[in-house]
Amino acid sequence: MAVEPLEWDTPLFQTAITQYEQALPHADVDAAAAARLRFPERAVMVSVPVRLDDGTWSVFPAYRVKHSSVLGPTKGGIRYDPHVSLGECAALSMWMTWKCALLRLPYGGAKGGVRCDPRQLSLAEVQRVTRRYTAEMMSVIGPQEDIPAPDMATNEQTMAWMMDTYSMQKGYAVPEIVTGKPISIGGSIFRNEATGVGVVMVVERACERLGWRLRDQRCVVQGFGKVGGIAAHDLVHRGAKVIAVSDFSGGVHASDGLDLEHVQRWVDEHGSLAGYAEADHVSNAELLELHCDVLVLAALENQLTGANAHRVNAKLIAEGANGPTSVEADTILADRGILVLPDVLTNAGGVTVSYFEWVQDLGRLFWNRNEIRARLGEKMSDAFDRVWSLSLQRDLSLRTAALVGGIREVAAALSARGIYP
Ligand code: GLU
């Protein structure tokens, strides 16, 4: 029985559903599981009243959507952004489910956030938003139920406030309630770098399969934050050339390669790339169309669409962000022979080290950097190899192969458990 449209039925959720439907025929899933997994299990919407520094009040809509708890607690980030909506969280929670399952982490997907403009808020205001959001979500989060993590505009400090708010309610420290915390309160070594380094691990593995050398690649990186910034530095560290990077203020480009240390110092001092004098400035739209070998998308969703995909001048695209390529763009890029390394595989380093953090917290036993990096490498390579082989065997795009890999894991568990009652 068709009951659509549903409250979360937005363009981004439609993208997630269309990708799911493209993967389903190849995933051999029973009809009940296939129908069930089209829906998030639970969607919570609250409003977060916050006193601003000037004494006035704002009330922000906020969400937490859990897509699937079949494999374990739900897991996913919390974002602070003016575009946060029920539909966005629903789409992102579904992608988290496939991502966790593909990486064989014992989690389902979730995503949440507060619809606010973090650039307009002081640190004290962000702290009040975070603590009230956490208090509103007390009954739906938990170390065995749902474990938040950083996402757009949230970070270690945000997670520390969440952990503290939750722990104060419980009466004892509960480090395992969130991941991406500071190391001083049970965070994991390497969590900060994990998403960006994971992106480069996937790019490197893809280059190997294609017979390319990473050090010959000229790369453009959209985004210079927690994911893009780390990925850009790691690409250079591994010998590749980064010829352009961007942030919310626009992009900088030097066809001989950027001096990233210099760029980083500028950003640390001035807060953005604006005004950087040692390279040409390009708009975000121009950056996406620069001539390069590898284009890393590590900023926002919906960046390559039907409107610009035919002007992309890269050979390989790596999705560090979630959902940066629309369904239409996927088709255009495939027709043009441009390979897309999909988000659910490419940016999975973050949630993988989040899983390591949670395991370390639960066991109260902490691992060293080499151990974590090696385990991350194993997990990413294993998932990459499964996706690559399936894509070759069944003649599927890497995205569809990655989704098939994730969907099969969840559907097998759901079929084994059965649908309650
Ligand atoms: N927000 C990140 C993601 O989209 C990390 C989630 C996590 O570590 O739980 O994958």
mmCIF file of N, CA and C in Angstrom, residues 285-291 295 304-314 332-333 336 338:
data_model
loop_
_atom_site.group_PDB
_atom_site.id
_atom_site.type_symbol
_atom_site.label_atom_id
_atom_site.label_comp_id
_atom_site.label_asym_id
_atom_site.label_seq_id
_atom_site.Cartn_x
_atom_site.Cartn_y
_atom_site.Cartn_z
ATOM 1 N N ALA A 285 32.086 26.994 -7.922
ATOM 2 C CA ALA A 285 31.643 26.377 -9.182
ATOM 3 C C ALA A 285 32.843 26.134 -10.101
ATOM 4 N N GLU A 286 33.760 27.094 -10.172
ATOM 5 C CA GLU A 286 34.951 26.940 -11.034
ATOM 6 C C GLU A 286 35.852 25.817 -10.516
ATOM 7 N N LEU A 287 35.977 25.733 -9.205
ATOM 8 C CA LEU A 287 36.844 24.711 -8.597
ATOM 9 C C LEU A 287 36.413 23.309 -9.038
ATOM 10 N N LEU A 288 35.097 23.087 -9.073
ATOM 11 C CA LEU A 288 34.587 21.752 -9.416
ATOM 12 C C LEU A 288 34.884 21.393 -10.876
ATOM 13 N N GLU A 289 35.177 22.413 -11.685
ATOM 14 C CA GLU A 289 35.385 22.166 -13.123
ATOM 15 C C GLU A 289 36.852 22.246 -13.531
ATOM 16 N N LEU A 290 37.762 22.386 -12.560
ATOM 17 C CA LEU A 290 39.192 22.478 -12.885
ATOM 18 C C LEU A 290 39.707 21.169 -13.491
ATOM 19 N N HIS A 291 40.680 21.291 -14.378
ATOM 20 C CA HIS A 291 41.353 20.131 -14.954
ATOM 21 C C HIS A 291 42.175 19.442 -13.880
ATOM 22 N N LEU A 295 39.293 14.471 -8.057
ATOM 23 C CA LEU A 295 38.496 15.534 -7.425
ATOM 24 C C LEU A 295 37.902 14.962 -6.132
ATOM 25 N N LEU A 304 27.652 18.019 -7.232
ATOM 26 C CA LEU A 304 27.642 17.687 -8.658
ATOM 27 C C LEU A 304 26.221 17.273 -9.004
ATOM 28 N N THR A 305 25.657 17.993 -9.971
ATOM 29 C CA THR A 305 24.254 17.769 -10.332
ATOM 30 C C THR A 305 24.157 17.673 -11.851
ATOM 31 N N GLY A 306 22.927 17.527 -12.340
ATOM 32 C CA GLY A 306 22.707 17.517 -13.792
ATOM 33 C C GLY A 306 23.217 18.806 -14.435
ATOM 34 N N ALA A 307 23.299 19.876 -13.663
ATOM 35 C CA ALA A 307 23.683 21.178 -14.222
ATOM 36 C C ALA A 307 25.187 21.319 -14.454
ATOM 37 N N ASN A 308 26.015 20.615 -13.677
ATOM 38 C CA ASN A 308 27.462 20.835 -13.859
ATOM 39 C C ASN A 308 28.273 19.562 -14.114
ATOM 40 N N ALA A 309 27.651 18.382 -13.995
ATOM 41 C CA ALA A 309 28.439 17.139 -14.094
ATOM 42 C C ALA A 309 29.112 16.989 -15.459
ATOM 43 N N HIS A 310 28.496 17.534 -16.511
ATOM 44 C CA HIS A 310 29.115 17.387 -17.837
ATOM 45 C C HIS A 310 30.329 18.306 -18.011
ATOM 46 N N ARG A 311 30.549 19.209 -17.042
ATOM 47 C CA ARG A 311 31.723 20.098 -17.129
ATOM 48 C C ARG A 311 32.855 19.677 -16.188
ATOM 49 N N VAL A 312 32.661 18.567 -15.466
ATOM 50 C CA VAL A 312 33.720 18.102 -14.558
ATOM 51 C C VAL A 312 34.900 17.609 -15.398
ATOM 52 N N ASN A 313 36.103 17.992 -14.969
ATOM 53 C CA ASN A 313 37.303 17.655 -15.741
ATOM 54 C C ASN A 313 38.259 16.763 -14.974
ATOM 55 N N ALA A 314 37.699 15.859 -14.159
ATOM 56 C CA ALA A 314 38.532 14.937 -13.379
ATOM 57 C C ALA A 314 38.395 13.538 -13.958
ATOM 58 N N ILE A 332 25.496 10.971 -15.650
ATOM 59 C CA ILE A 332 26.322 11.748 -16.594
ATOM 60 C C ILE A 332 27.799 11.358 -16.432
ATOM 61 N N LEU A 333 28.262 11.253 -15.186
ATOM 62 C CA LEU A 333 29.675 10.931 -14.946
ATOM 63 C C LEU A 333 29.995 9.526 -15.445
ATOM 64 N N ARG A 336 30.405 9.485 -19.072
ATOM 65 C CA ARG A 336 31.663 10.125 -19.478
ATOM 66 C C ARG A 336 32.882 9.327 -19.017
ATOM 67 N N ILE A 338 33.870 8.732 -15.987
ATOM 68 C CA ILE A 338 34.508 9.256 -14.765
ATOM 69 C C ILE A 338 34.064 8.386 -13.593
#
